[in-house]
Amino acid sequence: MKKPLIVIATHNRDKLREIRRILNQGFLTVRGLDDFPPPYTVRETGKTLEDNALLKARKAVQRTGQMALSDDSGLEVAALGGRPGVYSARFAGSGCSYADNNRKILRLLKGKKRSQRRALFRCVVALVTPEGKERLFQGRCPGWIVEEVHGQEGFGYDPIFEPKGEGCTFAELSLARKNEISHRALAFQRAAAYLKSSFRQSPKRTVR
């Protein structure tokens, strides 16, 4: 039987590689937007992670005609009033790099004790089908912002975020371990479990 095709609504190769590992369930064919040229961008104009995840998934369905998953993730730092949150990807300004964002967070938290550096990574995954069905899944990972960059793995804020119970940053963990505990992993695992259950119960349909 042909495996169902699902599109991950991203051109970010780092993110796609990570999500493919998480979704390695054997019952799906997973593609990224680079498999459906030409490339395009979606303005993330939503005021919440949920809004942006749905915006991107809906656009991917429109462009590809396939079922799509998209996520939006945010780093919420308690001492910064929950910032950067929905603006995590562009916290240091338009066109900023991962390193720029990390430097800004570290600068804003300079001199603060560990108890004042609590943070939460949150991810919302949106599933949208060509028939217009929509569903959201969420994952959370609490931890702290460390005082300086550590590690070479991962991307985004990984080098400055220490997940609770690990004693090192996401960027110092193996991808396999990160995919067991991260906010994105938890959200996509929940989406994968839902899809697997749906296809098992109704193999000729997309999702319930």
PDB file of C-alpha atoms in Angstrom:
ATOM      1  CA  MET A   1       0.000   0.000   0.000  1.00  0.00           C
ATOM      2  CA  LYS A   2       1.276   3.447  -0.919  1.00  0.00           C
ATOM      3  CA  LYS A   3       2.300   5.502   2.093  1.00  0.00           C
ATOM      4  CA  PRO A   4       0.384   8.728   2.745  1.00  0.00           C
ATOM      5  CA  LEU A   5       2.333  11.855   1.777  1.00  0.00           C
ATOM      6  CA  ILE A   6       2.676  14.707   4.205  1.00  0.00           C
ATOM      7  CA  VAL A   7       4.432  18.024   3.577  1.00  0.00           C
ATOM      8  CA  ILE A   8       6.400  19.781   6.301  1.00  0.00           C
ATOM      9  CA  ALA A   9       5.839  23.482   5.659  1.00  0.00           C
ATOM     10  CA  THR A  10       9.432  24.675   5.876  1.00  0.00           C
ATOM     11  CA  HIS A  11      12.434  25.475   3.687  1.00  0.00           C
ATOM     12  CA  ASN A  12      14.698  25.257   6.758  1.00  0.00           C
ATOM     13  CA  ARG A  13      16.854  22.168   6.205  1.00  0.00           C
ATOM     14  CA  ASP A  14      17.966  22.007   9.849  1.00  0.00           C
ATOM     15  CA  LYS A  15      14.367  21.917  11.015  1.00  0.00           C
ATOM     16  CA  LEU A  16      13.283  19.459   8.301  1.00  0.00           C
ATOM     17  CA  ARG A  17      16.072  17.026   9.195  1.00  0.00           C
ATOM     18  CA  GLU A  18      15.078  17.156  12.855  1.00  0.00           C
ATOM     19  CA  ILE A  19      11.361  16.686  12.115  1.00  0.00           C
ATOM     20  CA  ARG A  20      12.025  13.775   9.748  1.00  0.00           C
ATOM     21  CA  ARG A  21      13.812  11.996  12.561  1.00  0.00           C
ATOM     22  CA  ILE A  22      10.892  12.605  14.894  1.00  0.00           C
ATOM     23  CA  LEU A  23       8.313  11.442  12.331  1.00  0.00           C
ATOM     24  CA  ASN A  24      10.249   8.313  11.370  1.00  0.00           C
ATOM     25  CA  GLN A  25       7.179   6.156  11.883  1.00  0.00           C
ATOM     26  CA  GLY A  26       7.409   4.102   8.677  1.00  0.00           C
ATOM     27  CA  PHE A  27       3.829   4.786   7.603  1.00  0.00           C
ATOM     28  CA  LEU A  28       4.385   8.283   6.115  1.00  0.00           C
ATOM     29  CA  THR A  29       6.265   9.745   3.165  1.00  0.00           C
ATOM     30  CA  VAL A  30       7.656  13.046   4.438  1.00  0.00           C
ATOM     31  CA  ARG A  31       8.578  15.913   2.101  1.00  0.00           C
ATOM     32  CA  GLY A  32       9.681  19.506   2.643  1.00  0.00           C
ATOM     33  CA  LEU A  33       8.725  22.579   0.645  1.00  0.00           C
ATOM     34  CA  ASP A  34      11.951  22.377  -1.373  1.00  0.00           C
ATOM     35  CA  ASP A  35      10.381  19.348  -3.088  1.00  0.00           C
ATOM     36  CA  PHE A  36       7.632  21.632  -4.423  1.00  0.00           C
ATOM     37  CA  PRO A  37       9.346  24.550  -6.210  1.00  0.00           C
ATOM     38  CA  PRO A  38       9.373  27.468  -6.566  1.00  0.00           C
ATOM     39  CA  PRO A  39      10.228  28.496  -3.003  1.00  0.00           C
ATOM     40  CA  TYR A  40       7.980  30.951  -1.220  1.00  0.00           C
ATOM     41  CA  THR A  41       7.703  32.675   2.122  1.00  0.00           C
ATOM     42  CA  VAL A  42       4.765  33.197   4.445  1.00  0.00           C
ATOM     43  CA  ARG A  43       4.596  36.349   6.543  1.00  0.00           C
ATOM     44  CA  GLU A  44       4.174  35.210  10.124  1.00  0.00           C
ATOM     45  CA  THR A  45       1.664  37.897  11.037  1.00  0.00           C
ATOM     46  CA  GLY A  46      -0.111  35.916  13.760  1.00  0.00           C
ATOM     47  CA  LYS A  47      -0.127  37.138  17.336  1.00  0.00           C
ATOM     48  CA  THR A  48       0.295  33.618  18.735  1.00  0.00           C
ATOM     49  CA  LEU A  49       2.277  30.484  17.902  1.00  0.00           C
ATOM     50  CA  GLU A  50      -1.037  28.805  17.037  1.00  0.00           C
ATOM     51  CA  ASP A  51      -1.870  31.523  14.497  1.00  0.00           C
ATOM     52  CA  ASN A  52       1.472  31.255  12.726  1.00  0.00           C
ATOM     53  CA  ALA A  53       1.503  27.457  12.627  1.00  0.00           C
ATOM     54  CA  LEU A  54      -1.925  27.458  10.976  1.00  0.00           C
ATOM     55  CA  LEU A  55      -0.955  30.204   8.517  1.00  0.00           C
ATOM     56  CA  LYS A  56       2.022  28.201   7.262  1.00  0.00           C
ATOM     57  CA  ALA A  57       0.213  24.861   7.105  1.00  0.00           C
ATOM     58  CA  ARG A  58      -2.745  26.346   5.202  1.00  0.00           C
ATOM     59  CA  LYS A  59      -0.416  27.959   2.660  1.00  0.00           C
ATOM     60  CA  ALA A  60       1.469  24.693   2.163  1.00  0.00           C
ATOM     61  CA  VAL A  61      -1.790  22.879   1.423  1.00  0.00           C
ATOM     62  CA  GLN A  62      -2.741  25.568  -1.086  1.00  0.00           C
ATOM     63  CA  ARG A  63       0.621  25.334  -2.863  1.00  0.00           C
ATOM     64  CA  THR A  64       1.056  21.558  -2.873  1.00  0.00           C
ATOM     65  CA  GLY A  65      -2.444  20.101  -2.673  1.00  0.00           C
ATOM     66  CA  GLN A  66      -1.140  17.754   0.014  1.00  0.00           C
ATOM     67  CA  MET A  67      -1.767  17.321   3.714  1.00  0.00           C
ATOM     68  CA  ALA A  68       0.653  19.567   5.622  1.00  0.00           C
ATOM     69  CA  LEU A  69       2.225  19.969   9.030  1.00  0.00           C
ATOM     70  CA  SER A  70       3.752  23.199  10.213  1.00  0.00           C
ATOM     71  CA  ASP A  71       5.097  24.366  13.523  1.00  0.00           C
ATOM     72  CA  ASP A  72       5.862  27.579  15.262  1.00  0.00           C
ATOM     73  CA  SER A  73       8.090  27.553  18.308  1.00  0.00           C
ATOM     74  CA  GLY A  74       8.943  30.188  20.841  1.00  0.00           C
ATOM     75  CA  LEU A  75      11.360  30.688  23.680  1.00  0.00           C
ATOM     76  CA  GLU A  76       9.592  32.272  26.651  1.00  0.00           C
ATOM     77  CA  VAL A  77      11.975  33.768  29.222  1.00  0.00           C
ATOM     78  CA  ALA A  78      10.384  34.588  32.586  1.00  0.00           C
ATOM     79  CA  ALA A  79      12.684  37.531  33.378  1.00  0.00           C
ATOM     80  CA  LEU A  80      11.829  39.081  30.004  1.00  0.00           C
ATOM     81  CA  GLY A  81       8.094  38.894  30.570  1.00  0.00           C
ATOM     82  CA  GLY A  82       7.714  35.874  28.300  1.00  0.00           C
ATOM     83  CA  ARG A  83       9.715  37.343  25.449  1.00  0.00           C
ATOM     84  CA  PRO A  84      10.769  36.641  22.777  1.00  0.00           C
ATOM     85  CA  GLY A  85       7.817  34.254  22.408  1.00  0.00           C
ATOM     86  CA  VAL A  86       6.145  34.496  19.014  1.00  0.00           C
ATOM     87  CA  TYR A  87       8.995  36.776  17.840  1.00  0.00           C
ATOM     88  CA  SER A  88      11.746  34.265  18.689  1.00  0.00           C
ATOM     89  CA  ALA A  89      12.995  33.804  15.120  1.00  0.00           C
ATOM     90  CA  ARG A  90      13.481  37.563  14.614  1.00  0.00           C
ATOM     91  CA  PHE A  91      14.126  38.768  18.158  1.00  0.00           C
ATOM     92  CA  ALA A  92      17.324  40.599  17.197  1.00  0.00           C
ATOM     93  CA  GLY A  93      15.679  42.244  14.166  1.00  0.00           C
ATOM     94  CA  SER A  94      14.781  41.513  10.571  1.00  0.00           C
ATOM     95  CA  GLY A  95      17.328  39.295   8.825  1.00  0.00           C
ATOM     96  CA  CYS A  96      19.058  38.370  12.077  1.00  0.00           C
ATOM     97  CA  SER A  97      21.023  35.152  12.522  1.00  0.00           C
ATOM     98  CA  TYR A  98      20.769  32.474  15.205  1.00  0.00           C
ATOM     99  CA  ALA A  99      23.900  33.948  16.769  1.00  0.00           C
ATOM    100  CA  ASP A 100      22.397  37.457  16.800  1.00  0.00           C
ATOM    101  CA  ASN A 101      19.353  36.212  18.723  1.00  0.00           C
ATOM    102  CA  ASN A 102      21.492  34.311  21.208  1.00  0.00           C
ATOM    103  CA  ARG A 103      23.696  37.331  21.858  1.00  0.00           C
ATOM    104  CA  LYS A 104      20.663  39.528  22.527  1.00  0.00           C
ATOM    105  CA  ILE A 105      19.195  37.078  25.053  1.00  0.00           C
ATOM    106  CA  LEU A 106      22.523  36.727  26.860  1.00  0.00           C
ATOM    107  CA  ARG A 107      22.991  40.494  26.945  1.00  0.00           C
ATOM    108  CA  LEU A 108      19.524  41.080  28.397  1.00  0.00           C
ATOM    109  CA  LEU A 109      20.101  38.467  31.104  1.00  0.00           C
ATOM    110  CA  LYS A 110      23.670  39.462  31.939  1.00  0.00           C
ATOM    111  CA  GLY A 111      24.309  39.413  35.698  1.00  0.00           C
ATOM    112  CA  LYS A 112      21.119  37.534  36.565  1.00  0.00           C
ATOM    113  CA  LYS A 113      21.316  34.484  38.807  1.00  0.00           C
ATOM    114  CA  ARG A 114      20.231  31.021  37.666  1.00  0.00           C
ATOM    115  CA  SER A 115      16.934  31.370  39.547  1.00  0.00           C
ATOM    116  CA  GLN A 116      16.227  34.426  37.400  1.00  0.00           C
ATOM    117  CA  ARG A 117      17.032  32.689  34.111  1.00  0.00           C
ATOM    118  CA  ARG A 118      14.072  30.313  33.939  1.00  0.00           C
ATOM    119  CA  ALA A 119      12.756  29.741  30.432  1.00  0.00           C
ATOM    120  CA  LEU A 120      10.280  27.606  28.558  1.00  0.00           C
ATOM    121  CA  PHE A 121      10.436  26.355  24.997  1.00  0.00           C
ATOM    122  CA  ARG A 122       6.953  25.897  23.531  1.00  0.00           C
ATOM    123  CA  CYS A 123       6.009  24.427  20.162  1.00  0.00           C
ATOM    124  CA  VAL A 124       2.637  24.328  18.416  1.00  0.00           C
ATOM    125  CA  VAL A 125       2.170  22.005  15.432  1.00  0.00           C
ATOM    126  CA  ALA A 126      -0.714  22.549  13.011  1.00  0.00           C
ATOM    127  CA  LEU A 127      -2.096  19.776  10.820  1.00  0.00           C
ATOM    128  CA  VAL A 128      -4.180  20.918   7.835  1.00  0.00           C
ATOM    129  CA  THR A 129      -5.690  18.701   5.134  1.00  0.00           C
ATOM    130  CA  PRO A 130      -6.807  19.551   1.583  1.00  0.00           C
ATOM    131  CA  GLU A 131     -10.371  18.993   2.808  1.00  0.00           C
ATOM    132  CA  GLY A 132      -9.950  21.844   5.290  1.00  0.00           C
ATOM    133  CA  LYS A 133      -9.656  19.813   8.492  1.00  0.00           C
ATOM    134  CA  GLU A 134      -7.363  21.398  11.080  1.00  0.00           C
ATOM    135  CA  ARG A 135      -5.858  20.197  14.349  1.00  0.00           C
ATOM    136  CA  LEU A 136      -3.268  21.564  16.787  1.00  0.00           C
ATOM    137  CA  PHE A 137      -0.701  19.773  18.957  1.00  0.00           C
ATOM    138  CA  GLN A 138       1.538  21.296  21.629  1.00  0.00           C
ATOM    139  CA  GLY A 139       4.833  20.451  23.307  1.00  0.00           C
ATOM    140  CA  ARG A 140       6.623  22.187  26.195  1.00  0.00           C
ATOM    141  CA  CYS A 141      10.165  21.941  27.544  1.00  0.00           C
ATOM    142  CA  PRO A 142      11.134  23.902  30.686  1.00  0.00           C
ATOM    143  CA  GLY A 143      14.698  24.869  31.546  1.00  0.00           C
ATOM    144  CA  TRP A 144      17.129  27.761  31.955  1.00  0.00           C
ATOM    145  CA  ILE A 145      19.190  30.157  29.870  1.00  0.00           C
ATOM    146  CA  VAL A 146      22.880  29.511  30.494  1.00  0.00           C
ATOM    147  CA  GLU A 147      25.431  32.337  30.816  1.00  0.00           C
ATOM    148  CA  GLU A 148      27.341  31.641  27.598  1.00  0.00           C
ATOM    149  CA  VAL A 149      27.066  29.618  24.407  1.00  0.00           C
ATOM    150  CA  HIS A 150      27.776  25.882  24.736  1.00  0.00           C
ATOM    151  CA  GLY A 151      27.709  23.131  22.098  1.00  0.00           C
ATOM    152  CA  GLN A 152      27.796  22.738  18.349  1.00  0.00           C
ATOM    153  CA  GLU A 153      24.669  20.725  17.589  1.00  0.00           C
ATOM    154  CA  GLY A 154      21.141  21.883  16.853  1.00  0.00           C
ATOM    155  CA  PHE A 155      20.158  25.395  15.785  1.00  0.00           C
ATOM    156  CA  GLY A 156      18.341  28.500  16.994  1.00  0.00           C
ATOM    157  CA  TYR A 157      18.552  28.998  20.754  1.00  0.00           C
ATOM    158  CA  ASP A 158      19.897  25.470  21.360  1.00  0.00           C
ATOM    159  CA  PRO A 159      23.387  26.658  22.458  1.00  0.00           C
ATOM    160  CA  ILE A 160      21.999  28.787  25.308  1.00  0.00           C
ATOM    161  CA  PHE A 161      19.057  26.694  26.553  1.00  0.00           C
ATOM    162  CA  GLU A 162      19.569  24.011  29.191  1.00  0.00           C
ATOM    163  CA  PRO A 163      16.539  21.707  29.430  1.00  0.00           C
ATOM    164  CA  LYS A 164      15.491  20.681  32.925  1.00  0.00           C
ATOM    165  CA  GLY A 165      17.243  17.552  34.169  1.00  0.00           C
ATOM    166  CA  GLU A 166      19.938  17.404  31.466  1.00  0.00           C
ATOM    167  CA  GLY A 167      22.813  19.475  32.892  1.00  0.00           C
ATOM    168  CA  CYS A 168      23.836  20.700  29.419  1.00  0.00           C
ATOM    169  CA  THR A 169      22.381  22.712  26.554  1.00  0.00           C
ATOM    170  CA  PHE A 170      20.328  21.350  23.673  1.00  0.00           C
ATOM    171  CA  ALA A 171      23.374  22.027  21.472  1.00  0.00           C
ATOM    172  CA  GLU A 172      25.433  19.601  23.586  1.00  0.00           C
ATOM    173  CA  LEU A 173      22.900  16.780  23.336  1.00  0.00           C
ATOM    174  CA  SER A 174      22.783  14.187  20.583  1.00  0.00           C
ATOM    175  CA  LEU A 175      19.964  14.642  18.071  1.00  0.00           C
ATOM    176  CA  ALA A 176      18.509  11.352  19.281  1.00  0.00           C
ATOM    177  CA  ARG A 177      18.301  12.603  22.874  1.00  0.00           C
ATOM    178  CA  LYS A 178      16.955  15.999  21.827  1.00  0.00           C
ATOM    179  CA  ASN A 179      14.235  14.242  19.847  1.00  0.00           C
ATOM    180  CA  GLU A 180      13.146  12.468  23.027  1.00  0.00           C
ATOM    181  CA  ILE A 181      12.660  15.565  25.198  1.00  0.00           C
ATOM    182  CA  SER A 182      12.357  18.755  23.131  1.00  0.00           C
ATOM    183  CA  HIS A 183       9.231  20.844  22.768  1.00  0.00           C
ATOM    184  CA  ARG A 184       9.224  20.245  19.012  1.00  0.00           C
ATOM    185  CA  ALA A 185       9.708  16.518  19.474  1.00  0.00           C
ATOM    186  CA  LEU A 186       6.794  16.266  21.893  1.00  0.00           C
ATOM    187  CA  ALA A 187       4.467  18.245  19.635  1.00  0.00           C
ATOM    188  CA  PHE A 188       5.368  16.278  16.492  1.00  0.00           C
ATOM    189  CA  GLN A 189       5.217  12.970  18.354  1.00  0.00           C
ATOM    190  CA  ARG A 190       1.647  13.819  19.341  1.00  0.00           C
ATOM    191  CA  ALA A 191       0.846  14.724  15.733  1.00  0.00           C
ATOM    192  CA  ALA A 192       2.415  11.473  14.509  1.00  0.00           C
ATOM    193  CA  ALA A 193       0.452   9.395  17.038  1.00  0.00           C
ATOM    194  CA  TYR A 194      -2.764  11.079  15.927  1.00  0.00           C
ATOM    195  CA  LEU A 195      -2.000  10.456  12.239  1.00  0.00           C
ATOM    196  CA  LYS A 196      -1.057   6.836  12.840  1.00  0.00           C
ATOM    197  CA  SER A 197      -4.284   6.231  14.731  1.00  0.00           C
ATOM    198  CA  SER A 198      -6.319   7.958  12.024  1.00  0.00           C
ATOM    199  CA  PHE A 199      -4.803   5.983   9.154  1.00  0.00           C
ATOM    200  CA  ARG A 200      -5.132   2.720  11.065  1.00  0.00           C
ATOM    201  CA  GLN A 201      -8.839   3.309  11.636  1.00  0.00           C
ATOM    202  CA  SER A 202      -9.626   4.677   8.177  1.00  0.00           C
ATOM    203  CA  PRO A 203      -6.842   3.857   5.671  1.00  0.00           C
ATOM    204  CA  LYS A 204      -8.667   5.253   2.630  1.00  0.00           C
ATOM    205  CA  ARG A 205      -9.176   8.667   4.200  1.00  0.00           C
ATOM    206  CA  THR A 206      -6.723  11.360   5.238  1.00  0.00           C
ATOM    207  CA  VAL A 207      -7.550  12.216   8.839  1.00  0.00           C
ATOM    208  CA  ARG A 208     -10.716  12.235  10.908  1.00  0.00           C
TER     209      ARG A 208
END
